[in-house]
Coordinates of C-alpha atoms in Angstrom, one line a residue:
Chain A
D1 CA 3.0 -21.4 2.0
G2 CA 3.3 -18.3 4.2
G3 CA 1.2 -15.3 3.3
I4 CA -1.8 -13.2 3.9
T5 CA -5.3 -14.4 3.2
Q6 CA -8.1 -12.1 2.7
S7 CA -11.7 -13.2 2.3
P8 CA -14.1 -12.9 0.7
K9 CA -12.6 -11.6 -2.6
Y10 CA -15.9 -10.0 -3.6
L11 CA -18.6 -8.8 -1.1
F12 CA -21.8 -6.9 -1.6
R13 CA -23.4 -4.9 1.1
K14 CA -26.9 -3.5 1.3
E15 CA -27.5 0.0 2.7
G16 CA -27.5 0.0 6.5
Q17 CA -25.7 -3.3 6.9
N18 CA -22.4 -4.0 8.6
V19 CA -20.0 -6.3 6.9
T20 CA -16.7 -7.9 8.1
L21 CA -13.7 -8.5 5.9
S22 CA -11.4 -11.2 7.1
C23 CA -7.6 -11.0 7.1
E24 CA -5.3 -13.9 8.3
Q25 CA -1.5 -14.1 8.2
N26 CA 0.8 -17.0 8.9
L27 CA 4.0 -15.0 8.7
N28 CA 4.3 -14.6 12.4
H29 CA 4.2 -10.8 11.9
D30 CA 3.5 -8.5 14.8
A31 CA 2.1 -5.6 12.8
M32 CA -1.0 -5.6 10.6
Y33 CA -2.7 -2.9 8.5
W34 CA -5.8 -2.1 6.6
Y35 CA -5.8 0.2 3.6
R36 CA -8.6 1.4 1.3
Q37 CA -8.0 1.9 -2.4
D38 CA -10.5 3.7 -4.6
P39 CA -10.4 3.1 -8.4
G40 CA -7.3 4.7 -10.0
Q41 CA -6.2 6.1 -6.6
G42 CA -3.5 5.4 -4.0
L43 CA -3.9 3.6 -0.7
R44 CA -5.3 5.3 2.4
L45 CA -4.7 3.9 5.9
I46 CA -7.7 2.9 7.8
Y47 CA -6.3 1.2 11.0
Y48 CA -3.1 -0.5 12.0
S49 CA -2.1 -2.7 14.9
Q50 CA 1.4 -3.0 16.3
I51 CA 0.6 -5.9 18.6
V52 CA -2.2 -8.1 19.8
N53 CA -5.0 -6.2 21.6
D54 CA -3.8 -2.9 20.4
F55 CA -4.6 -0.8 17.4
Q56 CA -4.5 2.8 16.1
K57 CA -6.7 4.8 13.8
G58 CA -5.3 5.8 10.4
D59 CA -6.3 8.6 8.2
I60 CA -9.9 7.4 7.4
A61 CA -11.0 5.4 10.4
E62 CA -14.5 6.8 10.6
G63 CA -17.1 4.2 9.8
Y64 CA -14.8 1.3 10.3
S65 CA -13.8 -0.9 13.3
V66 CA -11.2 -3.5 13.9
S67 CA -10.1 -6.0 16.5
R68 CA -6.8 -7.8 17.2
E69 CA -7.5 -10.7 19.5
K70 CA -5.0 -13.0 17.9
K71 CA -1.7 -12.4 16.3
E72 CA -2.7 -14.0 13.1
S73 CA -6.0 -12.2 12.6
F74 CA -7.1 -8.6 12.0
P75 CA -10.7 -8.4 10.8
L76 CA -12.2 -5.1 9.5
T77 CA -15.8 -4.3 10.0
V78 CA -17.3 -1.7 7.6
T79 CA -20.2 -0.3 9.5
S80 CA -23.4 1.4 8.3
A81 CA -21.8 4.7 9.4
Q82 CA -19.4 4.5 6.4
K83 CA -21.4 6.3 3.8
N84 CA -19.3 5.5 0.8
P85 CA -17.8 2.0 1.4
T86 CA -17.5 0.8 -2.2
A87 CA -13.7 0.3 -2.7
F88 CA -10.9 -2.2 -2.8
Y89 CA -9.7 -3.2 0.7
L90 CA -6.1 -4.3 1.3
C91 CA -4.8 -6.0 4.4
A92 CA -1.1 -6.1 5.0
S93 CA 1.4 -7.1 7.7
S94 CA 5.0 -6.6 8.6
I95 CA 7.4 -8.2 11.1
A96 CA 7.1 -5.1 13.2
S97 CA 5.8 -1.6 12.8
G98 CA 8.1 1.3 12.5
T99 CA 11.0 2.3 10.3
G100 CA 12.5 0.2 7.6
N101 CA 10.1 -2.7 7.5
T102 CA 8.7 -4.1 4.3
I103 CA 5.0 -4.7 4.4
Y104 CA 3.4 -7.7 2.7
F105 CA -0.1 -7.5 1.2
G106 CA -3.0 -9.8 0.7
E107 CA -4.8 -10.0 -2.6
G108 CA -7.5 -7.6 -1.5
S109 CA -11.3 -7.7 -1.1
W110 CA -13.7 -5.8 -3.3
L111 CA -16.7 -4.3 -1.5
T112 CA -19.7 -3.0 -3.4
V113 CA -22.8 -1.4 -2.0
V114 CA -26.0 -2.5 -3.7
Chain B
S1 CA -3.8 12.4 3.7
Q2 CA -1.6 11.5 0.8
Q3 CA 2.0 12.0 1.7
G4 CA 3.4 11.2 -1.7
E5 CA 2.4 12.3 -5.2
E6 CA 3.7 10.4 -8.2
D7 CA 4.4 12.0 -11.5
P8 CA 3.3 11.2 -14.2
Q9 CA -0.1 9.7 -13.3
A10 CA 0.2 7.5 -16.4
L11 CA 3.0 6.5 -18.7
S12 CA 3.0 4.5 -21.9
I13 CA 6.2 3.3 -23.5
Q14 CA 7.5 0.7 -25.9
E15 CA 9.2 -2.5 -24.8
G16 CA 12.9 -1.9 -24.4
E17 CA 12.6 1.7 -23.4
N18 CA 13.3 3.1 -20.0
A19 CA 10.5 4.2 -17.7
T20 CA 11.0 6.9 -15.1
M21 CA 8.5 7.7 -12.3
N22 CA 8.8 10.5 -9.8
C23 CA 7.5 10.8 -6.2
S24 CA 7.3 13.9 -4.1
Y25 CA 6.5 14.0 -0.4
K26 CA 5.8 16.6 2.2
T27 CA 7.4 15.7 5.6
S28 CA 10.6 14.3 6.9
I29 CA 11.1 10.6 6.3
N30 CA 13.1 7.8 7.7
N31 CA 13.0 5.8 4.4
L32 CA 11.1 5.5 1.2
Q33 CA 9.9 2.4 -0.5
W34 CA 8.5 1.6 -3.9
Y35 CA 5.8 -1.0 -4.5
R36 CA 4.2 -2.5 -7.6
Q37 CA 0.6 -3.4 -8.1
N38 CA -0.8 -5.5 -10.9
S39 CA -4.4 -4.6 -11.7
G40 CA -6.8 -5.9 -9.0
R41 CA -4.1 -7.5 -6.9
G42 CA -2.1 -6.7 -3.8
L43 CA 1.0 -4.7 -3.7
V44 CA 4.5 -6.2 -3.9
H45 CA 7.6 -4.5 -2.4
L46 CA 10.3 -3.6 -4.9
I47 CA 13.0 -1.6 -3.1
L48 CA 13.7 0.5 0.0
I49 CA 16.0 3.5 0.2
R50 CA 17.0 5.0 3.5
S51 CA 17.1 8.7 4.1
N52 CA 20.9 8.8 4.3
E53 CA 21.2 7.0 0.9
R54 CA 21.1 8.8 -2.5
E55 CA 20.9 6.0 -4.9
K56 CA 20.1 2.3 -4.9
H57 CA 20.0 -0.4 -7.5
S58 CA 18.2 -3.8 -7.7
G59 CA 18.3 -5.6 -11.0
R60 CA 16.7 -3.3 -13.6
L61 CA 15.5 -0.9 -11.0
R62 CA 17.3 2.2 -9.9
V63 CA 16.0 4.5 -7.2
T64 CA 17.3 7.9 -6.2
L65 CA 16.4 10.0 -3.2
D66 CA 16.9 13.7 -2.8
T67 CA 15.8 14.6 0.8
S68 CA 16.5 18.3 0.2
K69 CA 13.9 18.4 -2.5
K70 CA 11.7 15.8 -0.8
S71 CA 11.6 13.7 -4.0
S72 CA 12.5 10.2 -5.3
S73 CA 12.6 8.6 -8.7
L74 CA 12.2 5.1 -9.9
L75 CA 13.9 4.1 -13.1
I76 CA 13.1 0.8 -14.8
T77 CA 15.6 0.0 -17.6
A78 CA 14.9 -2.1 -20.7
S79 CA 11.2 -2.4 -19.9
R80 CA 9.2 -5.5 -20.7
A81 CA 5.5 -6.0 -21.3
A82 CA 5.4 -7.8 -17.9
D83 CA 6.4 -4.5 -16.2
T84 CA 2.9 -3.1 -17.0
A85 CA 1.5 -2.2 -13.6
S86 CA 0.9 0.6 -11.2
Y87 CA 3.9 1.8 -9.1
F88 CA 3.6 3.5 -5.7
C89 CA 6.0 5.2 -3.5
A90 CA 5.5 4.9 0.3
T91 CA 7.1 6.9 3.0
D92 CA 7.9 5.9 6.5
R93 CA 7.7 9.3 8.2
T94 CA 8.9 10.3 11.6
G95 CA 6.3 9.7 14.3
R96 CA 4.1 7.4 12.3
R97 CA 4.4 3.6 12.5
A98 CA 2.7 2.8 9.2
L99 CA 3.6 3.5 5.6
T100 CA 1.9 6.4 3.8
F101 CA 1.4 5.7 0.0
G102 CA 1.3 8.1 -2.9
S103 CA -1.3 8.2 -5.6
G104 CA 0.7 6.0 -8.0
T105 CA 1.9 5.9 -11.6
R106 CA 0.2 3.6 -14.1
L107 CA 2.8 2.2 -16.5
Q108 CA 1.8 0.6 -19.8
V109 CA 4.6 -1.2 -21.7
Q110 CA 3.6 -1.9 -25.3
P111 CA 5.1 -5.1 -26.8

């Protein structure tokens, strides 16, 4: 089945640690996105990538890093510089970035700081 | 920054009633989309309306767009318990190649 796979579903991070959330898609989409969702809130854009080896900061990129070495993969690293990382993280993709494209979401990853 | 703000934040109705959710946004847009999210899950696309369209239908969904007021509404007719979810508007605004989401409306449909 085509889709977006995020792993792990649940992740716990200790203070001062970096953690990486995985996102893989087999939809042959060029564009990929990372959003953060806090409980009861909307989605905020962290990073997005329009094509391999290229990515742009979103509204809340501080404390996060990404890479796009392969079309299928867009991992997100939550660094120790992110002071309040506890949230639900959603990866998404679309056939291309830009106007009029539907984006498809993974099932999300819950990150909790312990 | 949140481009869209949904109203109301929460809505509780009985099965069979209609549910109306509103979205306001701040900047010029190319199109507006509505997404649905079941609790703890990813979002699913419902419908897209372009800036030159005023109304669009899809099954039990009806979306309107008023670009002069920078607002949109989503109407779900004859609601079902399975419609219980959060609903988000998302705008595709000029100069930005990623969707910006609103804060969402949590809909509860009582059986």
